[in-house]
mmCIF file of N, CA and C in Angstrom:
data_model
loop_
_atom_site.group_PDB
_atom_site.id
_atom_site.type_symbol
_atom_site.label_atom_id
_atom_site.label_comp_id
_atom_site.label_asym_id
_atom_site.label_seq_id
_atom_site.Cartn_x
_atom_site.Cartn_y
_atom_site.Cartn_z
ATOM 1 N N UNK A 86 0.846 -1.178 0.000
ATOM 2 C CA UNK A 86 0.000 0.000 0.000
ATOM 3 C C UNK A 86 0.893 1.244 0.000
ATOM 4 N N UNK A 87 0.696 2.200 -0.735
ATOM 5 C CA UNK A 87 1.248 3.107 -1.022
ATOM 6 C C UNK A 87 0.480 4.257 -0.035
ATOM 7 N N UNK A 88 1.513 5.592 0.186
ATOM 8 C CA UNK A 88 1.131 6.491 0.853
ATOM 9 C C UNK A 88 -0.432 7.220 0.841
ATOM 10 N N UNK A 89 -0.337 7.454 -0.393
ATOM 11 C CA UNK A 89 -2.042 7.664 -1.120
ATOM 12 C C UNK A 89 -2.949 6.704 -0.829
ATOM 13 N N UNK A 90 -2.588 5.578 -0.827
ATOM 14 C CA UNK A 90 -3.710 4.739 -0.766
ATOM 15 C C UNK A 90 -4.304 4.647 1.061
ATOM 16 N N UNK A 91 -2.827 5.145 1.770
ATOM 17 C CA UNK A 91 -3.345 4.700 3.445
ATOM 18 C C UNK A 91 -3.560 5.905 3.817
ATOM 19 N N UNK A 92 -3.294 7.375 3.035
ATOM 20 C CA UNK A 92 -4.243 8.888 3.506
ATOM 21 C C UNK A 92 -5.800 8.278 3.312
ATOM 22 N N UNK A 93 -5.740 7.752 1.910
ATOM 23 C CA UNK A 93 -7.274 7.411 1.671
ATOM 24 C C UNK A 93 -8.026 6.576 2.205
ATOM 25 N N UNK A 94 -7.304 5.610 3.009
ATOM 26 C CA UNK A 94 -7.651 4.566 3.830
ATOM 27 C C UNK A 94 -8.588 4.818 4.667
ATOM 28 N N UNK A 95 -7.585 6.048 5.714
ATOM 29 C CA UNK A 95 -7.678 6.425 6.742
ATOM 30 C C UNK A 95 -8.665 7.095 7.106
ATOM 31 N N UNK A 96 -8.658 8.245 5.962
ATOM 32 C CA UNK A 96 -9.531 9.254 6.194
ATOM 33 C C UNK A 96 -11.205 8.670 5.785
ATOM 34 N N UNK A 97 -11.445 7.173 4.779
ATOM 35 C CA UNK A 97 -12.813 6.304 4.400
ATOM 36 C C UNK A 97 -12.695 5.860 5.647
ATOM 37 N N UNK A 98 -11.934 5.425 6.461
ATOM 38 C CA UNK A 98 -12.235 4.771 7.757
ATOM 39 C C UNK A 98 -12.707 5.398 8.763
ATOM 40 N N UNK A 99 -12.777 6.519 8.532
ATOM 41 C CA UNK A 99 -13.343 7.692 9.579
ATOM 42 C C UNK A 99 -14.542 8.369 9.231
ATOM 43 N N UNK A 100 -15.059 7.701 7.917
ATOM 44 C CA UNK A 100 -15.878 8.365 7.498
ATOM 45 C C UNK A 100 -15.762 9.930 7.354
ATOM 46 N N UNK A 101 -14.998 10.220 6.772
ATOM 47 C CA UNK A 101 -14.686 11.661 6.792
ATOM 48 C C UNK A 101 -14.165 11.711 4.852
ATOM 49 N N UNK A 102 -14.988 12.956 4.464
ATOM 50 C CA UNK A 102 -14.655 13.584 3.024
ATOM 51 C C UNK A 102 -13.374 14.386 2.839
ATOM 52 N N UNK A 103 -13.094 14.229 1.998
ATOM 53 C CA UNK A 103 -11.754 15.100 1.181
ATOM 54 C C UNK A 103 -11.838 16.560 2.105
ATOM 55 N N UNK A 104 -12.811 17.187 1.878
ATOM 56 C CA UNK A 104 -13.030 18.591 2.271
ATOM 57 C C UNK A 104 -13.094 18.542 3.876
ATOM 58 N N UNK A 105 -13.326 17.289 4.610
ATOM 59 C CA UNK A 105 -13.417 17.415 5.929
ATOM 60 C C UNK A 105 -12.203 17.755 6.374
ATOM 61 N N UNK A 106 -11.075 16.320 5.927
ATOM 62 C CA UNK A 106 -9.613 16.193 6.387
ATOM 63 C C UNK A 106 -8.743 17.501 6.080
ATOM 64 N N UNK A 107 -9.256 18.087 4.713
ATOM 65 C CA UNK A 107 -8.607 19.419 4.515
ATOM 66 C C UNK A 107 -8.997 20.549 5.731
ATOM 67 N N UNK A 108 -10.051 20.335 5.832
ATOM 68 C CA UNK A 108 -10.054 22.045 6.883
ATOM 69 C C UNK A 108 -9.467 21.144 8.525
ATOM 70 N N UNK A 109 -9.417 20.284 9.000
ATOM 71 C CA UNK A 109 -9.168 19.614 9.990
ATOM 72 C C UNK A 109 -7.437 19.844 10.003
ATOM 73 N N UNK A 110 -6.595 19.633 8.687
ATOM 74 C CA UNK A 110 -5.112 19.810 9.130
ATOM 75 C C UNK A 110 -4.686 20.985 8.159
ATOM 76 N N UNK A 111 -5.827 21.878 7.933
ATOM 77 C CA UNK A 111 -5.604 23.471 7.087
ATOM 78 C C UNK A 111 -4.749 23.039 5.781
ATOM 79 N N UNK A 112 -5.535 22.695 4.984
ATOM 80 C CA UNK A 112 -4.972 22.427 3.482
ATOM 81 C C UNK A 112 -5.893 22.523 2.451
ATOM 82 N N UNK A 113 -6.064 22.465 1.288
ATOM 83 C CA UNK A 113 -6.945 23.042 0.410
ATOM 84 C C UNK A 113 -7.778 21.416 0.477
ATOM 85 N N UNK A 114 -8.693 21.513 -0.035
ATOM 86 C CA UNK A 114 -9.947 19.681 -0.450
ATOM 87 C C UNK A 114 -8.754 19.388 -1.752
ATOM 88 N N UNK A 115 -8.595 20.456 -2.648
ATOM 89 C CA UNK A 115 -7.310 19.560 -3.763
ATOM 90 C C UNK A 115 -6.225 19.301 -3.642
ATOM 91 N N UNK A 116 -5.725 19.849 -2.323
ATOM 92 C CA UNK A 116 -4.154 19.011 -1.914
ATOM 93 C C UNK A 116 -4.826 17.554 -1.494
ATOM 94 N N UNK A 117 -6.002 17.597 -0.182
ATOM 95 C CA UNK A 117 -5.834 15.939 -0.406
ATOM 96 C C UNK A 117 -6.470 15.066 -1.610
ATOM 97 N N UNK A 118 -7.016 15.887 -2.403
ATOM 98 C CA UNK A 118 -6.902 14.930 -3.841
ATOM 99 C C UNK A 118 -6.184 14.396 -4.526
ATOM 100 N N UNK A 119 -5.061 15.601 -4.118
ATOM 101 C CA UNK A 119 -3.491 15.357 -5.424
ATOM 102 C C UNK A 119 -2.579 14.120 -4.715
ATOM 103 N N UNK A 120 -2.862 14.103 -3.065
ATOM 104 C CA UNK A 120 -2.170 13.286 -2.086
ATOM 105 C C UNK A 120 -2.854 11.948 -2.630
ATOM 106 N N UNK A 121 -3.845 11.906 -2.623
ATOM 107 C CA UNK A 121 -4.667 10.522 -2.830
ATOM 108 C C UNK A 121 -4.651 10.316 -4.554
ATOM 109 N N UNK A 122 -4.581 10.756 -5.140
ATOM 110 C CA UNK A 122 -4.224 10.559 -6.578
ATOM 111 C C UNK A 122 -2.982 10.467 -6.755
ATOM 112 N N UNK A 123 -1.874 10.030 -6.101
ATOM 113 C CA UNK A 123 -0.657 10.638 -6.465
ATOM 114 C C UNK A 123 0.054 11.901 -7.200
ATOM 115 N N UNK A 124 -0.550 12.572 -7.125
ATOM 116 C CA UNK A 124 -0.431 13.989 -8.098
ATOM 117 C C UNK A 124 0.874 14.751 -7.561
ATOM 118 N N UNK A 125 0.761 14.861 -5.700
ATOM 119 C CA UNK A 125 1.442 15.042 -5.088
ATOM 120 C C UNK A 125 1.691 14.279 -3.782
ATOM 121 N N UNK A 126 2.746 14.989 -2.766
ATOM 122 C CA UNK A 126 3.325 14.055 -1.820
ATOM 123 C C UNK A 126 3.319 15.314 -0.867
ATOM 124 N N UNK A 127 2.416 14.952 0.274
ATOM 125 C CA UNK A 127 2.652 16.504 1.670
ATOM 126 C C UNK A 127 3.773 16.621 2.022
ATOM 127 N N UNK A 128 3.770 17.756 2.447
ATOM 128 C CA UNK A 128 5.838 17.619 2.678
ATOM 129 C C UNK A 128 5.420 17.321 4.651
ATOM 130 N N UNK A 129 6.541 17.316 4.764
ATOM 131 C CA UNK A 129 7.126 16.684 6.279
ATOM 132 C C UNK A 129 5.962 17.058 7.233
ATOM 133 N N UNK A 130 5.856 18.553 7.387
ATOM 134 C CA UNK A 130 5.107 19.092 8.566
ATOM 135 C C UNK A 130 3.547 18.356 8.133
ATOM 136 N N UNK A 131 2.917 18.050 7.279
ATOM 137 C CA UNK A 131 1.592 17.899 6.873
ATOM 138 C C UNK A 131 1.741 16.415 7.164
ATOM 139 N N UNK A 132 2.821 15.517 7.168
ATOM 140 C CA UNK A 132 2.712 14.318 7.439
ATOM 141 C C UNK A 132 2.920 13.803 8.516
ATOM 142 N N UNK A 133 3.152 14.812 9.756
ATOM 143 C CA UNK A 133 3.640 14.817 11.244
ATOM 144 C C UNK A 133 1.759 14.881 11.372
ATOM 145 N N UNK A 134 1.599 16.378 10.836
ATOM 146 C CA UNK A 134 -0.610 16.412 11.251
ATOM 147 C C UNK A 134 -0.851 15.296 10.972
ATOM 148 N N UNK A 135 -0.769 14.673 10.072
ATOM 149 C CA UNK A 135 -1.580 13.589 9.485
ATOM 150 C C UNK A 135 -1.569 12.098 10.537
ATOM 151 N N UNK A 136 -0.090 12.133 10.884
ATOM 152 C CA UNK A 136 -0.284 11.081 12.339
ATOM 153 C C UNK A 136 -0.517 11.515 13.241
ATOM 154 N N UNK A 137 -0.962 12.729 13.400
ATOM 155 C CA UNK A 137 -0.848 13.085 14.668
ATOM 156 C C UNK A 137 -2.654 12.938 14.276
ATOM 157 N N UNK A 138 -2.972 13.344 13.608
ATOM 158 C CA UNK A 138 -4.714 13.477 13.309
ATOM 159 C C UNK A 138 -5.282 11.577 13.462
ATOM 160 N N UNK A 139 -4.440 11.163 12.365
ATOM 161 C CA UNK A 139 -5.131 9.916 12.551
ATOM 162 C C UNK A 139 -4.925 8.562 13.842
ATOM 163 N N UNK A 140 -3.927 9.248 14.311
ATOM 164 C CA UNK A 140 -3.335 8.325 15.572
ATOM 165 C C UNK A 140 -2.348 7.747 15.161
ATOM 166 N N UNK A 141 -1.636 7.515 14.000
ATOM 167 C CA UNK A 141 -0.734 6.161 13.519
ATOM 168 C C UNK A 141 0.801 7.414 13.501
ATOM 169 N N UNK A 142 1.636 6.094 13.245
ATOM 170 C CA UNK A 142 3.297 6.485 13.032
ATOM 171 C C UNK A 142 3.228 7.359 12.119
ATOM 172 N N UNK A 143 4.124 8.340 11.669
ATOM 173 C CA UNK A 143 4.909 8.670 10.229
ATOM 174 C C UNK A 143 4.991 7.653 10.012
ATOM 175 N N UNK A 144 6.030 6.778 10.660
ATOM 176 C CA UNK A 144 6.414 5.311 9.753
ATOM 177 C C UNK A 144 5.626 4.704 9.144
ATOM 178 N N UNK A 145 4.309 4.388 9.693
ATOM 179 C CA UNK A 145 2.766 4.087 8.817
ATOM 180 C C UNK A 145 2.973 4.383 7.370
ATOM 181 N N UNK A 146 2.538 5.889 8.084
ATOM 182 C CA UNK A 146 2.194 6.669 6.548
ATOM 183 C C UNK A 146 3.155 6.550 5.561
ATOM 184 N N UNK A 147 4.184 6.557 5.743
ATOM 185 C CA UNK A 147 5.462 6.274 4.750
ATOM 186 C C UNK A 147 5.737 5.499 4.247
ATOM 187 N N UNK A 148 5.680 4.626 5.341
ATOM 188 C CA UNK A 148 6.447 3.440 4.762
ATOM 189 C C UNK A 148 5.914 2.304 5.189
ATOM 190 N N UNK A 149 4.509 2.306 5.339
ATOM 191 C CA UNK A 149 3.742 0.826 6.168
ATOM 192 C C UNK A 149 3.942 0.176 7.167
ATOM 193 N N UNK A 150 4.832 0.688 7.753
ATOM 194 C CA UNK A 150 5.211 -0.130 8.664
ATOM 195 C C UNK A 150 4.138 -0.226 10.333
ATOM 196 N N UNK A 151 3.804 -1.027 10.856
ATOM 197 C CA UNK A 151 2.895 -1.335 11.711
ATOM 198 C C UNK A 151 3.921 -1.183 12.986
ATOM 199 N N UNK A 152 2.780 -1.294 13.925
ATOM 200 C CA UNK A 152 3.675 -1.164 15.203
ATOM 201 C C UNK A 152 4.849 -2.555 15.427
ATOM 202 N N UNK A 153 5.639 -2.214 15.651
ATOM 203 C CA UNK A 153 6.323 -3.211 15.554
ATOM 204 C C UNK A 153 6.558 -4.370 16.685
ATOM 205 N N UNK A 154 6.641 -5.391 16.606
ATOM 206 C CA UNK A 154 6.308 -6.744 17.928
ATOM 207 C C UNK A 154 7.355 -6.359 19.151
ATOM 208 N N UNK A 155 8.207 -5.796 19.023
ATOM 209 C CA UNK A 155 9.058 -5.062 19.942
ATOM 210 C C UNK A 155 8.345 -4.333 20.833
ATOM 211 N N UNK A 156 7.878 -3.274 19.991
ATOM 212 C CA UNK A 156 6.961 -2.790 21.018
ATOM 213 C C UNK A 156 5.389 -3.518 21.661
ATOM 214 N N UNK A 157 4.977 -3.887 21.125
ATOM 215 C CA UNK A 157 3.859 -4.549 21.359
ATOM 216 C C UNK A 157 4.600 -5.406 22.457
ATOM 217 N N UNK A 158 5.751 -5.810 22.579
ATOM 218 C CA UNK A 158 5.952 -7.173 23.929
ATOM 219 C C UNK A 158 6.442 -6.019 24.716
ATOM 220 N N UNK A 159 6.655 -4.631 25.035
ATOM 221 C CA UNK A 159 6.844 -3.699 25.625
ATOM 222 C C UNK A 159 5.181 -3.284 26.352
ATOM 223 N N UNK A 160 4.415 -3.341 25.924
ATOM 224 C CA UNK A 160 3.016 -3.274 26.281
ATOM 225 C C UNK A 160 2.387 -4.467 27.098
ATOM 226 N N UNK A 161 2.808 -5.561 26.236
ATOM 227 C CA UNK A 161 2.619 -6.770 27.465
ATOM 228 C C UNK A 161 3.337 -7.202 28.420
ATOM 229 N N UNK A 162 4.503 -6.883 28.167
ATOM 230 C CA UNK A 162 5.924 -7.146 29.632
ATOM 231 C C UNK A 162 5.369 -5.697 30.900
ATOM 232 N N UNK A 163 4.138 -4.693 30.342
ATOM 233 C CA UNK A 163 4.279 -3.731 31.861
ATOM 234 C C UNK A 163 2.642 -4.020 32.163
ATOM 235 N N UNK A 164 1.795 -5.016 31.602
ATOM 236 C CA UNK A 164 0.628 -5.733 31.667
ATOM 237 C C UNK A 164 1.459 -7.042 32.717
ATOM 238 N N UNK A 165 2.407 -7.566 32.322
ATOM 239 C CA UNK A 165 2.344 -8.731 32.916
ATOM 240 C C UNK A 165 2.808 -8.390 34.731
ATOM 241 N N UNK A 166 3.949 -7.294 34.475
ATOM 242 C CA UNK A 166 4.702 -7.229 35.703
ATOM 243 C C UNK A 166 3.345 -6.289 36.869
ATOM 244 N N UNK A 167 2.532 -5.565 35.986
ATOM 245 C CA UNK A 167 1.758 -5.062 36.933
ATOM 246 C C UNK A 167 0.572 -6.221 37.271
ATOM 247 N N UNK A 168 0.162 -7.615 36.461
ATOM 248 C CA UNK A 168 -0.294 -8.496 37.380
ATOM 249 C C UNK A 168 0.665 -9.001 38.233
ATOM 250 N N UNK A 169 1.881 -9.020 38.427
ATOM 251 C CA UNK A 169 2.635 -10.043 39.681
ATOM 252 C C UNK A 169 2.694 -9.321 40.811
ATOM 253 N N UNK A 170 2.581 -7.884 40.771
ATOM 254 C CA UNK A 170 2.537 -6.617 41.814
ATOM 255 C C UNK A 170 1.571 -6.880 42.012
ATOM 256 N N UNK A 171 -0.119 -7.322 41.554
ATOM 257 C CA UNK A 171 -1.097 -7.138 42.488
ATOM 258 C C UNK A 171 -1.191 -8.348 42.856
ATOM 259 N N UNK A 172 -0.567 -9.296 42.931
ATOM 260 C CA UNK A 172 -0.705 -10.639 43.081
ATOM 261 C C UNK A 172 -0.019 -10.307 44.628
ATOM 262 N N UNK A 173 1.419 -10.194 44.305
ATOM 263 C CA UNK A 173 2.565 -9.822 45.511
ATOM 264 C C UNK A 173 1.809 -9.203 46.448
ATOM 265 N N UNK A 174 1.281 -8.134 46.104
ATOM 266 C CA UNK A 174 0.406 -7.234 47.190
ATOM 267 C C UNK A 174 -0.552 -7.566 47.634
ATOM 268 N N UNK A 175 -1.741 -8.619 47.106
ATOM 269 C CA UNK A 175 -2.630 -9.156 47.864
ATOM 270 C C UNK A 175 -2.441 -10.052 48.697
ATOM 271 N N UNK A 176 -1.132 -10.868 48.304
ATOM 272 C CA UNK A 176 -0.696 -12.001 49.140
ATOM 273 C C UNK A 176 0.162 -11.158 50.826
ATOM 274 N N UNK A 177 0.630 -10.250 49.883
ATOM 275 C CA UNK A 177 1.265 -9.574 51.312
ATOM 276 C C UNK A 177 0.714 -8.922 52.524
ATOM 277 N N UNK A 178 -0.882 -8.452 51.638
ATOM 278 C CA UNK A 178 -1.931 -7.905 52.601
ATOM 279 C C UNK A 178 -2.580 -8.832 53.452
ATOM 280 N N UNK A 179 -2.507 -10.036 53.265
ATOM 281 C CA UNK A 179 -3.468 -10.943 53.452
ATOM 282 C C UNK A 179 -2.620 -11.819 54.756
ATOM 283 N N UNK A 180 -1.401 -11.663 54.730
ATOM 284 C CA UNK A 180 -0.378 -12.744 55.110
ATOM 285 C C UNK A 180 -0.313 -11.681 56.373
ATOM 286 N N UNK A 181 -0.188 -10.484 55.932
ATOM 287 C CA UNK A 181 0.290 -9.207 57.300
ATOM 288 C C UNK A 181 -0.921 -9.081 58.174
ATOM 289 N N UNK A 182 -2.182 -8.780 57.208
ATOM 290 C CA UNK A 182 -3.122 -8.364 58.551
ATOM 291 C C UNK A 182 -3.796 -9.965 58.887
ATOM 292 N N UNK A 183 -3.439 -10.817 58.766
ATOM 293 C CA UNK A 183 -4.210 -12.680 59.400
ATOM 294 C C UNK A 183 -3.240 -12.614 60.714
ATOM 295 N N UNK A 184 -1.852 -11.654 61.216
ATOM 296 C CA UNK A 184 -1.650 -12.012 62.447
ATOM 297 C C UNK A 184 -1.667 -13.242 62.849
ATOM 298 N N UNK A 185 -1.077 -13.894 61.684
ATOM 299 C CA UNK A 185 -0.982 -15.719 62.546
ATOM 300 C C UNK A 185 0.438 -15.833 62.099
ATOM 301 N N UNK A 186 1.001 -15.088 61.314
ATOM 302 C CA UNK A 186 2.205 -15.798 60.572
ATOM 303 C C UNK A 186 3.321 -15.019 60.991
ATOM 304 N N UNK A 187 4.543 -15.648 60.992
ATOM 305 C CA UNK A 187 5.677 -15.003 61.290
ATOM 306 C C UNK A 187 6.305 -14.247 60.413
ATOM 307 N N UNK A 188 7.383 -13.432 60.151
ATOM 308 C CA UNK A 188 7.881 -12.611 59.068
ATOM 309 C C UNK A 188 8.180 -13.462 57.903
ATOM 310 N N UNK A 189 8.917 -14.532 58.126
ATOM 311 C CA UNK A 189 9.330 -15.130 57.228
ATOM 312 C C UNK A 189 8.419 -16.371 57.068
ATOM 313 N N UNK A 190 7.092 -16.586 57.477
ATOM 314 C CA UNK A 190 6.259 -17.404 56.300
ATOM 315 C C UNK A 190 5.938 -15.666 55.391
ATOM 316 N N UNK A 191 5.505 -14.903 56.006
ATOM 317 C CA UNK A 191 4.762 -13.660 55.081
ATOM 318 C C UNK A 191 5.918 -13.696 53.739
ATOM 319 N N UNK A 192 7.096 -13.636 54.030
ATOM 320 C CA UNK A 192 7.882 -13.506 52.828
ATOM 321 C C UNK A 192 7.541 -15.028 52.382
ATOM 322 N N UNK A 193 7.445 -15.698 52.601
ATOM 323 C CA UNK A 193 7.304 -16.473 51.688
ATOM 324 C C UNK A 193 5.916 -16.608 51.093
ATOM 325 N N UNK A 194 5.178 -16.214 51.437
ATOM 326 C CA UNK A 194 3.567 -15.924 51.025
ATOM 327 C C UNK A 194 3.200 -15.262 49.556
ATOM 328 N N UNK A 195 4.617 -14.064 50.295
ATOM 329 C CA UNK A 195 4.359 -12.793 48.753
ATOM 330 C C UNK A 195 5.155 -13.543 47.601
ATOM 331 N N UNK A 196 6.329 -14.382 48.440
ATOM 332 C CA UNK A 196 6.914 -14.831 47.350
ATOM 333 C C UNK A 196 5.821 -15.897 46.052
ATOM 334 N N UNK A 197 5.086 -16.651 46.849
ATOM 335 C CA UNK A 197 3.976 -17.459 46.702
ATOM 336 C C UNK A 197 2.987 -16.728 45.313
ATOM 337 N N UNK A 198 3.231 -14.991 46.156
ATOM 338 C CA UNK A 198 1.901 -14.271 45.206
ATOM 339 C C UNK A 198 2.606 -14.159 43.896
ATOM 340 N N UNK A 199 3.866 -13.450 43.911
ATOM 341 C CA UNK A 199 5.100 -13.301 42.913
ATOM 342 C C UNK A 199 4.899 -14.268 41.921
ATOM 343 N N UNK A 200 4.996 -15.813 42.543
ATOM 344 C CA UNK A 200 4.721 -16.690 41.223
ATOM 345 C C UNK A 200 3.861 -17.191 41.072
ATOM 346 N N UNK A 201 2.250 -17.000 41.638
ATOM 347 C CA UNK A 201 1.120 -16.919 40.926
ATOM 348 C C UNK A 201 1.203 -15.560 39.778
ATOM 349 N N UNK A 202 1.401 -14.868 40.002
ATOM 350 C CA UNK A 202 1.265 -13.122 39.193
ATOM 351 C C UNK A 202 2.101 -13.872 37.915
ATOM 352 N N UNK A 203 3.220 -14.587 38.114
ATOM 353 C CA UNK A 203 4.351 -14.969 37.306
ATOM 354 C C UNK A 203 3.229 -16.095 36.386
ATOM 355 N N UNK A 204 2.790 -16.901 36.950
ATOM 356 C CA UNK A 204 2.139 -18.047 36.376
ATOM 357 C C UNK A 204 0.827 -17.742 35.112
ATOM 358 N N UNK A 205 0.194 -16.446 36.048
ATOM 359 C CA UNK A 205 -1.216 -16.431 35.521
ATOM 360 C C UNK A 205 -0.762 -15.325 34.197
ATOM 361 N N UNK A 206 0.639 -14.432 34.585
ATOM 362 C CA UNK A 206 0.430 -13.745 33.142
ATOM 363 C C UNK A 206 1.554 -14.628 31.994
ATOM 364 N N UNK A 207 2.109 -15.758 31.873
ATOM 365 C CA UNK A 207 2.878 -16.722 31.221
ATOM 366 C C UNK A 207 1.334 -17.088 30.534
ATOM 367 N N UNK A 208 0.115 -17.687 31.208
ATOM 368 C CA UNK A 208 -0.820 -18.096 30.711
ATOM 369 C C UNK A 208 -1.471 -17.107 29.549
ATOM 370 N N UNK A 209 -1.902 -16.055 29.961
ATOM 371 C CA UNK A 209 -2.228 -15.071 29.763
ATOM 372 C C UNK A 209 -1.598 -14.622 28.114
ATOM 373 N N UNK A 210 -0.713 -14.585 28.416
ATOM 374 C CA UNK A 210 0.458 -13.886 27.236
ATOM 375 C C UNK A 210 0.518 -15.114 26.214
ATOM 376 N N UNK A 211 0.346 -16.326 26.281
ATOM 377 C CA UNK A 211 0.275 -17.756 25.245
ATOM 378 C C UNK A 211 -0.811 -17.496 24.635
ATOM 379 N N UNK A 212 -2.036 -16.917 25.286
ATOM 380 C CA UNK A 212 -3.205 -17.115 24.675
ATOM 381 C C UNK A 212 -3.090 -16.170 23.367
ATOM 382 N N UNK A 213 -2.446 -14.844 23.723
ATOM 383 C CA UNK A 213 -2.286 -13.875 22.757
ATOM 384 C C UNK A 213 -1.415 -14.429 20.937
#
Protein backbone atom coordinates (compact mmCIF):
# COMPACT_ATOMS: atom_id res chain seq x y z
CA UNK A 1 0.00 0.00 0.00
CA UNK A 2 1.25 3.11 -1.02
CA UNK A 3 1.13 6.49 0.85
CA UNK A 4 -2.04 7.66 -1.12
CA UNK A 5 -3.71 4.74 -0.77
CA UNK A 6 -3.34 4.70 3.44
CA UNK A 7 -4.24 8.89 3.51
CA UNK A 8 -7.27 7.41 1.67
CA UNK A 9 -7.65 4.57 3.83
CA UNK A 10 -7.68 6.43 6.74
CA UNK A 11 -9.53 9.25 6.19
CA UNK A 12 -12.81 6.30 4.40
CA UNK A 13 -12.24 4.77 7.76
CA UNK A 14 -13.34 7.69 9.58
CA UNK A 15 -15.88 8.37 7.50
CA UNK A 16 -14.69 11.66 6.79
CA UNK A 17 -14.65 13.58 3.02
CA UNK A 18 -11.75 15.10 1.18
CA UNK A 19 -13.03 18.59 2.27
CA UNK A 20 -13.42 17.41 5.93
CA UNK A 21 -9.61 16.19 6.39
CA UNK A 22 -8.61 19.42 4.51
CA UNK A 23 -10.05 22.05 6.88
CA UNK A 24 -9.17 19.61 9.99
CA UNK A 25 -5.11 19.81 9.13
CA UNK A 26 -5.60 23.47 7.09
CA UNK A 27 -4.97 22.43 3.48
CA UNK A 28 -6.95 23.04 0.41
CA UNK A 29 -9.95 19.68 -0.45
CA UNK A 30 -7.31 19.56 -3.76
CA UNK A 31 -4.15 19.01 -1.91
CA UNK A 32 -5.83 15.94 -0.41
CA UNK A 33 -6.90 14.93 -3.84
CA UNK A 34 -3.49 15.36 -5.42
CA UNK A 35 -2.17 13.29 -2.09
CA UNK A 36 -4.67 10.52 -2.83
CA UNK A 37 -4.22 10.56 -6.58
CA UNK A 38 -0.66 10.64 -6.46
CA UNK A 39 -0.43 13.99 -8.10
CA UNK A 40 1.44 15.04 -5.09
CA UNK A 41 3.32 14.06 -1.82
CA UNK A 42 2.65 16.50 1.67
CA UNK A 43 5.84 17.62 2.68
CA UNK A 44 7.13 16.68 6.28
CA UNK A 45 5.11 19.09 8.57
CA UNK A 46 1.59 17.90 6.87
CA UNK A 47 2.71 14.32 7.44
CA UNK A 48 3.64 14.82 11.24
CA UNK A 49 -0.61 16.41 11.25
CA UNK A 50 -1.58 13.59 9.48
CA UNK A 51 -0.28 11.08 12.34
CA UNK A 52 -0.85 13.09 14.67
CA UNK A 53 -4.71 13.48 13.31
CA UNK A 54 -5.13 9.92 12.55
CA UNK A 55 -3.34 8.32 15.57
CA UNK A 56 -0.73 6.16 13.52
CA UNK A 57 3.30 6.49 13.03
CA UNK A 58 4.91 8.67 10.23
CA UNK A 59 6.41 5.31 9.75
CA UNK A 60 2.77 4.09 8.82
CA UNK A 61 2.19 6.67 6.55
CA UNK A 62 5.46 6.27 4.75
CA UNK A 63 6.45 3.44 4.76
CA UNK A 64 3.74 0.83 6.17
CA UNK A 65 5.21 -0.13 8.66
CA UNK A 66 2.89 -1.34 11.71
CA UNK A 67 3.68 -1.16 15.20
CA UNK A 68 6.32 -3.21 15.55
CA UNK A 69 6.31 -6.74 17.93
CA UNK A 70 9.06 -5.06 19.94
CA UNK A 71 6.96 -2.79 21.02
CA UNK A 72 3.86 -4.55 21.36
CA UNK A 73 5.95 -7.17 23.93
CA UNK A 74 6.84 -3.70 25.62
CA UNK A 75 3.02 -3.27 26.28
CA UNK A 76 2.62 -6.77 27.47
CA UNK A 77 5.92 -7.15 29.63
CA UNK A 78 4.28 -3.73 31.86
CA UNK A 79 0.63 -5.73 31.67
CA UNK A 80 2.34 -8.73 32.92
CA UNK A 81 4.70 -7.23 35.70
CA UNK A 82 1.76 -5.06 36.93
CA UNK A 83 -0.29 -8.50 37.38
CA UNK A 84 2.64 -10.04 39.68
CA UNK A 85 2.54 -6.62 41.81
CA UNK A 86 -1.10 -7.14 42.49
CA UNK A 87 -0.70 -10.64 43.08
CA UNK A 88 2.56 -9.82 45.51
CA UNK A 89 0.41 -7.23 47.19
CA UNK A 90 -2.63 -9.16 47.86
CA UNK A 91 -0.70 -12.00 49.14
CA UNK A 92 1.27 -9.57 51.31
CA UNK A 93 -1.93 -7.90 52.60
CA UNK A 94 -3.47 -10.94 53.45
CA UNK A 95 -0.38 -12.74 55.11
CA UNK A 96 0.29 -9.21 57.30
CA UNK A 97 -3.12 -8.36 58.55
CA UNK A 98 -4.21 -12.68 59.40
CA UNK A 99 -1.65 -12.01 62.45
CA UNK A 100 -0.98 -15.72 62.55
CA UNK A 101 2.20 -15.80 60.57
CA UNK A 102 5.68 -15.00 61.29
CA UNK A 103 7.88 -12.61 59.07
CA UNK A 104 9.33 -15.13 57.23
CA UNK A 105 6.26 -17.40 56.30
CA UNK A 106 4.76 -13.66 55.08
CA UNK A 107 7.88 -13.51 52.83
CA UNK A 108 7.30 -16.47 51.69
CA UNK A 109 3.57 -15.92 51.03
CA UNK A 110 4.36 -12.79 48.75
CA UNK A 111 6.91 -14.83 47.35
CA UNK A 112 3.98 -17.46 46.70
CA UNK A 113 1.90 -14.27 45.21
CA UNK A 114 5.10 -13.30 42.91
CA UNK A 115 4.72 -16.69 41.22
CA UNK A 116 1.12 -16.92 40.93
CA UNK A 117 1.26 -13.12 39.19
CA UNK A 118 4.35 -14.97 37.31
CA UNK A 119 2.14 -18.05 36.38
CA UNK A 120 -1.22 -16.43 35.52
CA UNK A 121 0.43 -13.74 33.14
CA UNK A 122 2.88 -16.72 31.22
CA UNK A 123 -0.82 -18.10 30.71
CA UNK A 124 -2.23 -15.07 29.76
CA UNK A 125 0.46 -13.89 27.24
CA UNK A 126 0.28 -17.76 25.24
CA UNK A 127 -3.20 -17.12 24.67
CA UNK A 128 -2.29 -13.87 22.76
Amino acid sequence: MKLSERIQHLRKSRGMSQEELAEKIGVSRQAVSKWESEQSMPDSEKVILLSDFFGVTTDYLLKGRELEPQQENKKGNKASLGLVLVCATLAGIWSLTANRFRYDECFLIILAGVLVGLGLSWVLTKKR
